[in-house]
Short mmCIF file of C-alpha atoms in Angstrom, two decimals:
data_model
loop_
_atom_site.label_atom_id
_atom_site.label_comp_id
_atom_site.label_asym_id
_atom_site.label_seq_id
_atom_site.Cartn_x
_atom_site.Cartn_y
_atom_site.Cartn_z
CA MET A 36 7.14 -25.33 -9.63
CA GLY A 37 9.24 -26.66 -6.80
CA LYS A 38 12.40 -25.39 -8.47
CA ILE A 39 10.79 -21.72 -8.88
CA ASN A 40 9.86 -22.03 -5.30
CA GLN A 41 13.41 -22.96 -4.11
CA ARG A 42 15.03 -20.17 -6.32
CA LEU A 43 12.62 -17.49 -4.83
CA GLU A 44 13.27 -18.88 -1.36
CA ARG A 45 17.08 -18.48 -1.96
CA LEU A 46 16.61 -14.77 -3.38
CA LEU A 47 14.31 -13.94 -0.48
CA VAL A 48 16.82 -15.17 2.07
CA LYS A 49 19.73 -13.26 0.45
CA SER A 50 17.40 -10.28 0.26
CA GLY A 51 17.15 -10.24 4.24
CA PHE A 52 13.85 -12.16 4.96
CA GLN A 53 14.57 -14.36 7.83
CA GLY A 54 11.12 -15.63 8.91
CA PRO A 55 9.65 -18.65 6.90
CA ASP A 56 6.17 -17.23 7.30
CA VAL A 57 6.99 -13.79 6.00
CA ARG A 58 8.99 -15.30 3.11
CA ILE A 59 5.68 -17.33 2.24
CA LEU A 60 3.62 -13.94 2.29
CA VAL A 61 6.22 -12.05 -0.01
CA ARG A 62 6.52 -15.11 -2.33
CA ASN A 63 2.77 -15.52 -2.60
CA GLN A 64 2.61 -11.73 -3.40
CA ILE A 65 5.21 -12.21 -6.15
CA TYR A 66 3.35 -14.99 -7.64
CA VAL A 67 -0.20 -13.01 -7.56
CA SER A 68 1.49 -9.93 -8.78
CA LEU A 69 3.49 -11.15 -11.74
CA GLY A 70 1.43 -14.22 -12.68
CA THR A 71 -1.76 -12.57 -13.11
CA SER A 72 -0.07 -9.70 -15.10
CA LEU A 73 1.45 -12.03 -17.50
CA VAL A 74 -1.61 -13.81 -18.02
CA ILE A 75 -3.75 -10.51 -18.55
CA MET A 76 -1.02 -9.39 -20.99
CA LEU A 77 -1.05 -12.24 -22.95
CA VAL A 78 -4.68 -12.59 -23.18
CA THR A 79 -5.31 -8.86 -23.99
CA LEU A 80 -2.24 -8.83 -26.55
CA PHE A 81 -0.44 -6.20 -24.22
CA SER A 82 -3.20 -3.70 -24.32
CA ARG A 83 -2.76 -0.51 -22.49
CA TRP A 84 -5.27 -1.66 -19.82
CA SER A 85 -2.99 -4.86 -19.31
CA LEU A 86 0.21 -2.46 -18.85
CA ALA A 87 -1.76 -0.27 -16.33
CA TYR A 88 -2.44 -3.48 -14.46
CA LEU A 89 1.21 -4.54 -14.70
CA ALA A 90 2.20 -1.14 -13.24
CA GLY A 91 -0.27 -1.33 -10.52
CA ALA A 92 0.84 -4.88 -9.58
CA ILE A 93 4.51 -3.79 -9.59
CA LEU A 94 3.97 -0.89 -7.31
CA ALA A 95 1.85 -3.17 -4.99
CA LEU A 96 4.84 -5.74 -5.06
CA VAL A 97 7.37 -3.01 -4.22
CA ASN A 98 5.32 -1.61 -1.42
CA PHE A 99 4.53 -5.04 -0.11
CA TRP A 100 8.12 -5.97 -0.24
CA ALA A 101 9.59 -2.99 1.65
CA LEU A 102 6.65 -3.13 4.02
CA ALA A 103 7.35 -6.66 4.89
CA ARG A 104 11.07 -6.26 5.18
CA ILE A 105 10.87 -3.25 7.46
CA ALA A 106 8.29 -5.01 9.79
CA GLN A 107 10.19 -8.13 10.33
CA TYR A 108 13.37 -6.41 10.70
CA LEU A 109 11.94 -4.19 13.38
CA VAL A 110 10.43 -7.33 15.19
CA HIS A 111 13.68 -9.49 14.93
CA ASN A 112 16.31 -6.85 15.16
CA GLN A 113 14.98 -4.18 17.43
CA LYS A 114 18.49 -2.84 18.31
CA SER A 115 19.61 -2.03 14.69
CA ALA A 116 19.24 1.75 13.53
CA PRO A 117 15.48 2.40 12.98
CA PHE A 118 16.21 5.80 11.66
CA LYS A 119 17.58 4.03 8.36
CA LEU A 120 14.54 1.97 8.19
CA PHE A 121 12.37 4.87 8.55
CA VAL A 122 14.04 6.94 5.85
CA ILE A 123 13.88 3.88 3.59
CA PHE A 124 10.17 3.69 4.26
CA ILE A 125 9.49 7.31 3.87
CA GLY A 126 11.58 7.27 0.52
CA LYS A 127 9.59 4.35 -0.58
CA MET A 128 6.32 6.11 0.00
CA THR A 129 7.44 9.26 -1.59
CA LEU A 130 8.49 7.14 -4.94
CA SER A 131 5.12 5.69 -5.05
CA GLY A 132 3.54 8.79 -4.63
CA LEU A 133 5.60 10.29 -7.58
CA ALA A 134 5.14 7.11 -9.70
CA LEU A 135 1.20 7.26 -9.28
CA TYR A 136 1.30 10.75 -10.06
CA TRP A 137 3.31 10.26 -13.29
CA LEU A 138 0.91 7.17 -14.13
CA ILE A 139 -2.37 9.17 -13.54
CA GLY A 140 -1.55 12.85 -14.09
CA VAL A 141 1.09 12.65 -17.00
CA GLU A 142 0.51 9.34 -18.73
CA ARG A 143 -3.08 9.14 -18.17
CA VAL A 144 -3.12 5.26 -17.93
CA PRO A 145 -6.59 3.48 -17.70
CA HIS A 146 -7.25 3.97 -14.00
CA TRP A 147 -9.48 0.87 -13.72
CA GLY A 148 -6.35 -1.41 -14.61
CA LEU A 149 -4.13 0.66 -12.32
CA VAL A 150 -6.67 0.04 -9.39
CA SER A 151 -6.91 -3.64 -10.20
CA GLY A 152 -3.08 -4.16 -10.24
CA LEU A 153 -3.02 -2.51 -6.83
CA GLY A 154 -5.69 -4.79 -5.51
CA THR A 155 -3.55 -7.90 -5.97
CA VAL A 156 -2.25 -6.94 -2.33
CA VAL A 157 -5.68 -7.20 -1.10
CA ILE A 158 -6.42 -10.33 -2.99
CA ASN A 159 -2.97 -11.85 -1.40
CA ILE A 160 -3.84 -10.73 1.91
CA ALA A 161 -7.22 -12.41 1.84
CA ALA A 162 -6.14 -15.62 0.42
CA THR A 163 -3.43 -15.79 3.21
CA GLY A 164 -5.94 -14.76 5.87
CA LEU A 165 -8.42 -17.46 4.80
CA VAL A 166 -5.80 -20.25 4.66
CA GLN A 167 -4.39 -19.35 8.30
CA MET A 168 -7.97 -19.42 9.49
CA GLY A 169 -8.21 -22.84 7.87
CA GLN A 170 -5.28 -23.97 9.47
CA LYS A 171 -6.27 -22.86 12.86
CA LYS A 172 -9.79 -24.72 12.69
CA GLY A 173 -8.11 -27.67 11.26
CA MET B 17 -17.87 19.77 21.87
CA LYS B 18 -15.63 23.13 21.58
CA ILE B 19 -13.31 20.73 19.16
CA THR B 20 -16.48 19.57 17.18
CA LYS B 21 -17.56 23.41 16.81
CA ILE B 22 -13.98 24.27 15.54
CA LEU B 23 -13.80 21.42 13.28
CA PHE B 24 -17.26 22.11 11.47
CA THR B 25 -16.40 25.85 11.49
CA THR B 26 -13.23 25.23 9.67
CA LEU B 27 -14.82 22.87 7.11
CA ALA B 28 -17.45 25.34 6.50
CA MET B 29 -14.68 27.78 5.62
CA VAL B 30 -13.07 25.63 3.45
CA LEU B 31 -15.85 24.56 1.21
CA VAL B 32 -17.09 28.06 1.01
CA ALA B 33 -14.07 29.52 0.13
CA SER B 34 -13.60 28.33 -3.31
CA ALA B 35 -16.98 29.89 -4.36
CA ALA B 36 -16.10 33.12 -2.60
CA PHE B 37 -12.77 33.57 -4.19
CA ALA B 38 -13.52 32.28 -7.76
CA SER B 39 -16.93 34.29 -8.20
CA GLY B 40 -15.45 36.31 -11.05
CA ASP B 41 -13.33 33.80 -12.93
CA GLY B 42 -15.98 31.50 -14.27
CA ALA B 43 -17.16 27.90 -13.74
CA GLY B 44 -13.95 26.21 -14.78
CA ALA B 45 -11.70 27.86 -12.01
CA ASP B 46 -14.35 27.34 -9.64
CA ILE B 47 -14.63 23.61 -10.35
CA MET B 48 -10.88 23.26 -10.30
CA SER B 49 -10.37 24.99 -6.81
CA ALA B 50 -13.35 22.74 -5.51
CA LYS B 51 -11.59 20.03 -6.67
CA ALA B 52 -8.26 20.97 -5.26
CA TYR B 53 -9.93 21.51 -1.91
CA ALA B 54 -11.87 18.06 -2.15
CA THR B 55 -8.56 16.28 -2.86
CA ALA B 56 -6.56 17.86 -0.13
CA LEU B 57 -9.34 17.05 2.41
CA GLY B 58 -9.97 13.64 0.99
CA MET B 59 -6.17 12.74 1.36
CA GLY B 60 -5.71 14.50 4.72
CA ILE B 61 -8.54 12.29 6.29
CA ALA B 62 -7.35 9.01 4.62
CA ALA B 63 -3.65 9.61 5.47
CA GLY B 64 -4.78 10.55 9.16
CA LEU B 65 -7.20 7.58 9.67
CA CYS B 66 -4.80 5.22 8.20
CA GLY B 67 -1.69 6.58 10.29
CA ILE B 68 -4.14 6.11 13.39
CA ALA B 69 -5.04 2.37 12.40
CA GLN B 70 -1.40 1.65 11.64
CA GLY B 71 -0.32 3.08 15.09
CA MET B 72 -2.87 1.14 16.92
CA GLY B 73 -1.49 -2.04 15.17
CA VAL B 74 1.95 -1.55 15.75
CA LYS B 75 1.14 -0.74 19.31
CA GLY B 76 -0.93 -3.95 19.85
CA ALA B 77 1.93 -6.00 18.36
CA CYS B 78 4.76 -4.36 20.70
CA GLU B 79 2.61 -4.93 23.52
CA GLY B 80 2.06 -8.74 22.48
CA ILE B 81 5.76 -9.17 21.70
CA ALA B 82 6.70 -7.90 25.13
CA ARG B 83 4.34 -9.85 26.90
CA ASN B 84 5.33 -13.20 24.85
CA PRO B 85 8.55 -12.82 22.99
CA GLU B 86 8.23 -16.29 21.69
CA ALA B 87 5.27 -15.52 19.79
CA GLY B 88 7.20 -12.86 17.91
CA GLY B 89 7.29 -14.83 14.48
CA GLN B 90 3.51 -15.20 14.38
CA ILE B 91 2.79 -11.67 15.51
CA SER B 92 5.04 -10.15 13.02
CA THR B 93 3.47 -12.15 10.11
CA THR B 94 -0.19 -10.74 11.24
CA LEU B 95 1.22 -7.38 11.78
CA ILE B 96 2.65 -7.37 8.09
CA LEU B 97 -0.79 -8.36 6.75
CA GLY B 98 -2.54 -5.77 8.87
CA LEU B 99 -0.20 -2.95 7.90
CA ALA B 100 -0.20 -3.98 4.10
CA PHE B 101 -3.92 -3.81 4.45
CA ILE B 102 -4.01 -0.46 5.92
CA GLU B 103 -1.50 0.84 3.62
CA SER B 104 -2.94 -0.45 0.68
CA LEU B 105 -6.13 1.62 1.74
CA ALA B 106 -3.96 4.71 1.74
CA ILE B 107 -2.66 4.03 -1.72
CA TYR B 108 -6.34 3.62 -3.03
CA ALA B 109 -7.05 6.93 -1.45
CA LEU B 110 -4.11 8.55 -3.29
CA VAL B 111 -5.13 6.68 -6.50
CA VAL B 112 -8.76 8.18 -5.96
CA ASN B 113 -7.68 11.66 -5.30
CA LEU B 114 -5.30 11.68 -8.12
CA ILE B 115 -7.97 10.62 -10.49
CA LEU B 116 -10.46 13.25 -9.11
CA LEU B 117 -7.73 15.85 -9.58
CA PHE B 118 -6.43 14.83 -12.95
CA VAL B 119 -9.04 12.70 -15.01
CA VAL B 120 -12.45 13.56 -13.76
#
């Protein structure tokens, strides 16, 4: 687990995540999204529901990654081009919308699986918020 | 008061329009147009409110960092958590609206 953490840290630093707190957030999101997807896919033997969950979890992870990168970049490097970040953000939102349209409108994936996969962000945020509250009290 | 009147009048026109226009085409077209209106209204309301919430969050973070630049790291973490939470609500709204439009 320690080695995986180190490798992920290196990858995140290379990808431009400067703050250690932000790196922990994104790392937790990667673990929650990919870990739960892998477990569910193995347990349900790659059922259609589990693939829908994987699609939702990957969408949530990509959105969280882009949002975290843009937000921390804006806070730490306020002088660099905000227009470029804005374009990246809008592009990401458009791609997410198109992906969701393709999944729901064209492929007709099981929507409860998709919604559960998207819920991994909320699980991560709730867990991180609880940990932060515990650290402040302790 | 005037804004409320305009808002309710527009809402009433939008809701009644589907029944008025599709009276001769049968129930299928009527339901489809009602779904389209519901989806558009739902997504518009969700996107607008999420936009207001994200704007308020970023405003608070900017003010906090301007007052106390050393707390930037802590504020940015909280800001990312808040923005991700609000954005996930918008994505949920999009998913629900797409399900309403294509599945139900």
